[in-house]
Coordinates of C-alpha atoms in Angstrom, one line a residue:
X1 CA -65.8 226.9 -189.1
X2 CA -65.3 227.7 -192.8
X3 CA -62.7 225.0 -193.4
X4 CA -62.1 226.0 -197.0
X5 CA -61.2 229.5 -196.0
X6 CA -59.0 228.4 -193.1
X7 CA -57.2 226.0 -195.5
X8 CA -56.8 228.7 -198.2
X9 CA -55.3 231.2 -195.7
X10 CA -52.9 228.6 -194.2
X11 CA -51.8 227.5 -197.6
X12 CA -51.1 231.1 -198.6
X13 CA -49.2 231.8 -195.4
X14 CA -47.1 228.6 -196.1
X15 CA -46.1 230.0 -199.4
X16 CA -48.6 228.5 -201.9
X17 CA -49.5 231.1 -204.6
X18 CA -52.4 228.9 -206.0
X19 CA -54.0 228.5 -202.5
X20 CA -57.7 228.9 -203.5
X21 CA -57.8 226.0 -205.9
X22 CA -55.6 223.7 -203.8
X23 CA -57.6 224.5 -200.6
X24 CA -60.8 223.3 -202.3
X25 CA -59.0 220.1 -203.5
X26 CA -57.6 219.5 -200.0
X27 CA -60.9 219.9 -198.2
X28 CA -62.7 217.8 -200.8
X29 CA -60.3 215.0 -200.2
X30 CA -60.8 215.2 -196.4
X31 CA -64.6 215.4 -196.7
X32 CA -64.7 212.4 -199.1
X33 CA -62.3 210.5 -196.8
X34 CA -64.7 211.1 -193.9
X35 CA -67.7 209.9 -196.0
X36 CA -66.2 207.0 -198.0
X37 CA -63.5 205.4 -195.9
X38 CA -64.4 202.8 -193.2
X39 CA -65.5 204.1 -189.8
X40 CA -62.3 203.5 -187.8
X41 CA -62.1 205.0 -184.3
X42 CA -58.6 206.3 -185.0
X43 CA -59.5 208.3 -188.2
X44 CA -59.6 212.1 -187.7
X45 CA -60.3 214.4 -190.7
X46 CA -61.2 217.5 -188.6
X47 CA -59.4 220.9 -188.1
X48 CA -56.4 219.6 -186.1
X49 CA -55.6 217.0 -188.7
X50 CA -55.9 219.6 -191.4
X51 CA -53.6 222.0 -189.6
X52 CA -50.9 219.5 -189.1
X53 CA -51.0 218.3 -192.8
X54 CA -50.8 221.9 -193.9
X55 CA -47.7 222.5 -191.8
X56 CA -46.1 219.4 -193.4
X57 CA -47.1 220.7 -196.8
X58 CA -45.5 224.1 -196.0
X59 CA -42.3 222.4 -194.9
X60 CA -42.2 220.3 -198.1
X61 CA -42.8 223.4 -200.2
X62 CA -39.9 225.2 -198.7
X63 CA -37.6 222.2 -199.0
X64 CA -38.6 221.5 -202.7
X65 CA -38.5 224.6 -204.8
X66 CA -38.4 222.8 -208.1
X67 CA -41.7 220.8 -208.1
X68 CA -45.1 222.4 -208.9
X69 CA -47.4 223.2 -206.0
X70 CA -49.8 220.4 -207.0
X71 CA -47.1 217.8 -206.7
X72 CA -45.9 219.1 -203.3
X73 CA -49.4 219.1 -201.8
X74 CA -50.1 215.7 -203.3
X75 CA -47.0 214.3 -201.7
X76 CA -47.9 215.8 -198.3
X77 CA -51.5 214.4 -198.4
X78 CA -50.4 211.0 -199.5
X79 CA -47.3 210.4 -197.4
X80 CA -48.7 211.9 -194.2
X81 CA -52.0 210.0 -194.3
X82 CA -51.1 206.6 -195.6
X83 CA -49.6 205.5 -192.3
X84 CA -52.9 205.6 -190.4
X85 CA -55.1 203.9 -193.0
X86 CA -56.1 200.3 -192.7
X87 CA -55.3 198.0 -195.7
X88 CA -58.8 198.1 -197.2
X89 CA -58.9 201.9 -197.3
X90 CA -55.5 202.5 -199.0
X91 CA -56.7 201.9 -202.6
X92 CA -59.9 204.0 -202.0
X93 CA -57.8 206.9 -200.7
X94 CA -55.3 206.7 -203.5
X95 CA -58.2 206.6 -206.0
X96 CA -59.6 209.8 -204.5
X97 CA -56.2 211.5 -204.8
X98 CA -56.0 210.4 -208.5
X99 CA -59.5 211.9 -209.1
X100 CA -58.5 215.3 -207.5
X101 CA -54.9 215.4 -209.0
X102 CA -55.3 213.6 -212.3
X103 CA -52.2 211.8 -213.8
X104 CA -49.8 213.4 -211.3
X105 CA -49.4 210.7 -208.6
X106 CA -47.2 208.4 -210.7
X107 CA -44.8 211.3 -211.2
X108 CA -44.5 212.1 -207.5
X109 CA -42.3 209.5 -205.8
X110 CA -42.2 209.1 -202.0
X111 CA -39.5 211.2 -200.4
X112 CA -37.1 208.6 -198.9
X113 CA -34.0 208.8 -196.6
X114 CA -32.1 205.9 -198.1
X115 CA -29.2 206.3 -195.7
X116 CA -31.6 206.0 -192.7
X117 CA -33.4 203.1 -194.3
X118 CA -30.0 201.3 -194.5
X119 CA -29.6 202.1 -190.7
X120 CA -33.1 200.6 -190.0
X121 CA -32.1 197.4 -191.9
X122 CA -28.8 197.2 -190.0
X123 CA -30.6 197.7 -186.6
X124 CA -33.2 195.0 -187.5
X125 CA -30.5 192.5 -188.4
X126 CA -28.6 193.3 -185.1
X127 CA -31.8 192.4 -183.2
X128 CA -32.3 189.2 -185.2
X129 CA -35.3 190.6 -187.0
X130 CA -36.1 190.6 -190.7
X131 CA -35.9 194.0 -192.5
X132 CA -39.1 193.4 -194.5
X133 CA -40.0 196.3 -196.9
X134 CA -43.2 197.1 -195.0
X135 CA -41.5 197.1 -191.7
X136 CA -38.9 199.6 -193.0
X137 CA -41.6 201.8 -194.5
X138 CA -43.5 201.8 -191.2
X139 CA -40.3 202.8 -189.3
X140 CA -39.7 205.6 -191.8
X141 CA -43.4 206.7 -191.4
X142 CA -43.0 206.8 -187.6
X143 CA -39.8 208.9 -187.9
X144 CA -41.6 211.3 -190.3
X145 CA -44.6 211.7 -188.1
X146 CA -42.5 212.2 -185.0
X147 CA -40.8 215.1 -186.7
X148 CA -44.2 217.0 -186.7
X149 CA -46.1 215.4 -183.8
X150 CA -44.8 215.1 -180.3
X151 CA -47.3 212.3 -179.4
X152 CA -48.1 209.3 -181.6
X153 CA -50.4 206.3 -181.2
X154 CA -49.1 203.0 -182.6
X155 CA -52.2 200.9 -183.2
X156 CA -52.4 197.2 -183.9
X157 CA -53.1 193.9 -182.2
X158 CA -50.5 191.9 -180.3
X159 CA -47.8 190.4 -182.4
X160 CA -47.8 193.0 -185.2
X161 CA -44.4 194.5 -184.2
X162 CA -45.3 197.7 -182.3
X163 CA -42.6 197.3 -179.6
X164 CA -39.9 196.1 -182.0
X165 CA -40.7 199.0 -184.3
X166 CA -39.9 201.6 -181.6
X167 CA -36.8 199.7 -180.5
X168 CA -35.5 199.3 -184.1
X169 CA -36.2 203.0 -184.8
X170 CA -34.2 204.1 -181.7
X171 CA -31.4 201.7 -182.5
X172 CA -31.3 202.9 -186.1
X173 CA -31.1 206.5 -184.9
X174 CA -28.1 205.6 -182.6
X175 CA -26.4 203.9 -185.6
X176 CA -27.1 207.0 -187.7
X177 CA -25.3 209.1 -185.1
X178 CA -28.4 210.6 -183.5
X179 CA -28.4 209.7 -179.8
X180 CA -31.8 208.2 -178.8
X181 CA -33.2 206.7 -175.6
X182 CA -36.4 204.8 -174.7
X183 CA -38.3 204.8 -171.4
X184 CA -41.2 202.2 -171.2
X185 CA -44.0 202.4 -168.7
X186 CA -47.3 200.5 -168.5
X187 CA -49.9 203.0 -167.2
X188 CA -52.4 200.3 -166.4
X189 CA -50.0 198.5 -164.0
X190 CA -50.3 201.2 -161.3
X191 CA -53.0 203.4 -159.9
X192 CA -53.6 206.9 -161.1
X193 CA -52.0 208.4 -158.0
X194 CA -48.9 206.2 -158.5
X195 CA -48.8 207.3 -162.1
X196 CA -49.1 211.1 -161.7
X197 CA -48.2 211.6 -158.1
X198 CA -50.4 212.8 -155.2
X199 CA -50.5 214.9 -152.0
X200 CA -50.6 212.6 -149.0
X201 CA -53.9 213.2 -147.1
X202 CA -52.3 213.0 -143.6
X203 CA -48.9 214.7 -144.0
X204 CA -49.8 216.9 -147.0
X205 CA -46.5 215.8 -148.4
X206 CA -46.1 215.5 -152.2
X207 CA -45.4 212.0 -153.4
X208 CA -44.0 211.8 -157.0
X209 CA -45.6 209.4 -159.5
X210 CA -43.8 207.2 -162.0
X211 CA -44.8 209.3 -165.0
X212 CA -44.0 212.7 -163.4
X213 CA -40.6 211.4 -162.3
X214 CA -39.6 210.1 -165.7
X215 CA -41.1 213.2 -167.4
X216 CA -39.0 215.5 -165.2
X217 CA -35.8 213.5 -165.7
X218 CA -36.3 213.6 -169.5
X219 CA -37.0 217.3 -169.5
X220 CA -33.8 217.9 -167.6
X221 CA -31.6 215.8 -170.0
X222 CA -30.0 217.8 -172.7
X223 CA -27.6 215.2 -174.3
X224 CA -30.0 213.3 -176.6
X225 CA -31.4 214.1 -180.0
X226 CA -34.6 212.0 -179.3
X227 CA -36.1 210.8 -176.0
X228 CA -39.0 208.4 -176.3
X229 CA -41.4 207.9 -173.5
X230 CA -43.4 204.8 -174.4
X231 CA -46.7 204.1 -172.6
X232 CA -47.4 200.5 -173.4
X233 CA -50.9 199.7 -172.1
X234 CA -54.6 200.1 -172.8
X235 CA -56.1 203.6 -173.3
X236 CA -58.4 204.4 -170.3
X237 CA -60.3 207.7 -169.8
X238 CA -59.1 207.7 -166.2
X239 CA -55.5 208.4 -167.1
X240 CA -55.5 209.6 -170.7
X241 CA -57.7 212.6 -170.1
X242 CA -55.1 214.0 -167.7
X243 CA -52.6 213.9 -170.6
X244 CA -54.6 216.2 -172.9
X245 CA -52.5 219.3 -172.0
X246 CA -49.4 217.3 -172.9
X247 CA -50.8 216.1 -176.2
X248 CA -52.1 219.4 -177.5
X249 CA -50.1 222.6 -178.3
X250 CA -49.4 223.4 -174.7
X251 CA -47.0 220.5 -174.3
X252 CA -47.2 220.7 -170.5
X253 CA -47.7 218.1 -167.8
X254 CA -49.8 219.7 -165.0
X255 CA -49.5 218.0 -161.6
X256 CA -51.8 218.3 -158.6
X257 CA -48.9 219.9 -156.6
X258 CA -49.2 222.9 -159.0
X259 CA -45.9 222.0 -160.7
X260 CA -46.0 222.3 -164.5
X261 CA -43.3 220.3 -166.5
X262 CA -42.9 221.5 -170.1
X263 CA -42.0 219.0 -172.8
X264 CA -38.7 219.8 -174.5
X265 CA -38.3 219.8 -178.3
X266 CA -36.5 216.4 -178.2
X267 CA -39.1 214.6 -176.1
X268 CA -41.7 212.4 -177.8
X269 CA -44.5 210.3 -176.3
X270 CA -45.5 207.1 -178.0
X271 CA -48.6 205.1 -177.0
X272 CA -48.8 201.4 -177.9
X273 CA -52.4 200.4 -178.0
X274 CA -54.6 197.7 -179.6
X275 CA -57.5 200.0 -180.5
X276 CA -59.0 203.3 -179.5
X277 CA -62.5 202.0 -178.7
X278 CA -62.7 204.0 -175.4
X279 CA -60.6 207.0 -176.4
X280 CA -62.5 210.3 -176.8
X281 CA -62.4 212.3 -180.1
X282 CA -60.6 215.0 -178.2
X283 CA -57.7 212.6 -177.5
X284 CA -57.6 211.1 -181.0
X285 CA -57.5 214.6 -182.7
X286 CA -54.4 215.6 -180.6
X287 CA -52.1 212.8 -181.7
X288 CA -50.5 211.3 -184.8
X289 CA -51.5 207.8 -185.8
X290 CA -49.5 204.9 -187.3
X291 CA -51.6 201.8 -187.9
X292 CA -49.9 198.4 -188.1
X293 CA -51.7 195.8 -190.1
X294 CA -51.3 192.4 -188.4
X295 CA -50.8 190.5 -191.7
X296 CA -48.7 193.0 -193.8
X297 CA -46.6 195.0 -191.3
X298 CA -44.6 191.9 -190.2
X299 CA -46.2 188.8 -191.7
X300 CA -45.8 185.2 -190.8
X301 CA -42.8 184.5 -193.1
X302 CA -40.7 187.0 -191.2
X303 CA -41.7 185.5 -187.8
X304 CA -40.8 182.0 -189.0
X305 CA -37.5 183.2 -190.4
X306 CA -36.5 185.0 -187.2
X307 CA -37.6 181.9 -185.2

C-alpha cells in the first residue's frame, strides 16, 4: 500500500491542513524506526500502528486548537510511542524526532493529568508501594493507551511491576471517582476447552468456559467506567489466535456454540506477558504495547524501601 498517501488522506480527514508535508515526516519516522531501532518482537511500525497514531493525533488536534500542527503531531508521535520502546532505543527515537522536527521538541511538553497522577501516588501509598516517577509515568501511559486501544500487552520480566501497575491504575481510578474493576485469569492454567467453552461430544450440551463466562458477565455490567480483564500468562498460539476477532476492530468473542459476545466500550483486555517470542505479527499489530524495563520501571531502591 502507498503508506504516504494513506497517511496524508487520514491527516487531512483528521483536520490537518498541512497534511502532505506532515505525512512524509510521519512515514519517514516510522520507516527509520523500523530500520534503525533494535529488532524487538513487540515493535510494529506497519499500517495498524500508523492508523492508531493518526487517530490519536486527530484527537489531540481537536483538543488543542492553539498549537501549530507540527507541535501537535510531534506530541502524538512522541507520547504514544515512547511507552513501548526499550531503554536503549529511546534516545535514538528522540534523535530521529529532533531531525524531522528541528528545535520543536523542547517547546512541546508532555500532556499530563496532574490530578490523576496525584491519585496514582495516593493509590501507590495505600498499597505500601513507592510512587516512583517512572512508575507514575508508566501508569499514565497505560491509561492513555487504554483510551484508544481496547487490548494492551504489558511486557516485561517477572518483578518489574506489571501486576501492581494494573492494580494501582484501577485503585487510582476509583479514588478519582471513576468506578473500575479487575478480573484476573491465567489462560495457561486451563485447557483451551475450559477457557473458551465447548460442546460436549456425548450430550451435545454447551459447557461455558472461564473466559466466555467472565466476558459475558462484563458485557452485561453497566455500572463501571472501566472493566479490566487481565490475562496473566504466557502467550501461546493455541489460545491467542482465537482472540484475534476480539483484538481487532470487530471487538467480538466468537464461541463454538455460535454465540457472539460483543465487547462494550468500557471493557478492556490487558495481557501480562514476559515476551512475545511466539506471538504472530498479526497478534502484535492488533494491540497496544507498554514495555516495562526491569531496572528503571521500579528499580531496586523502591523494592528495598517497600520491604
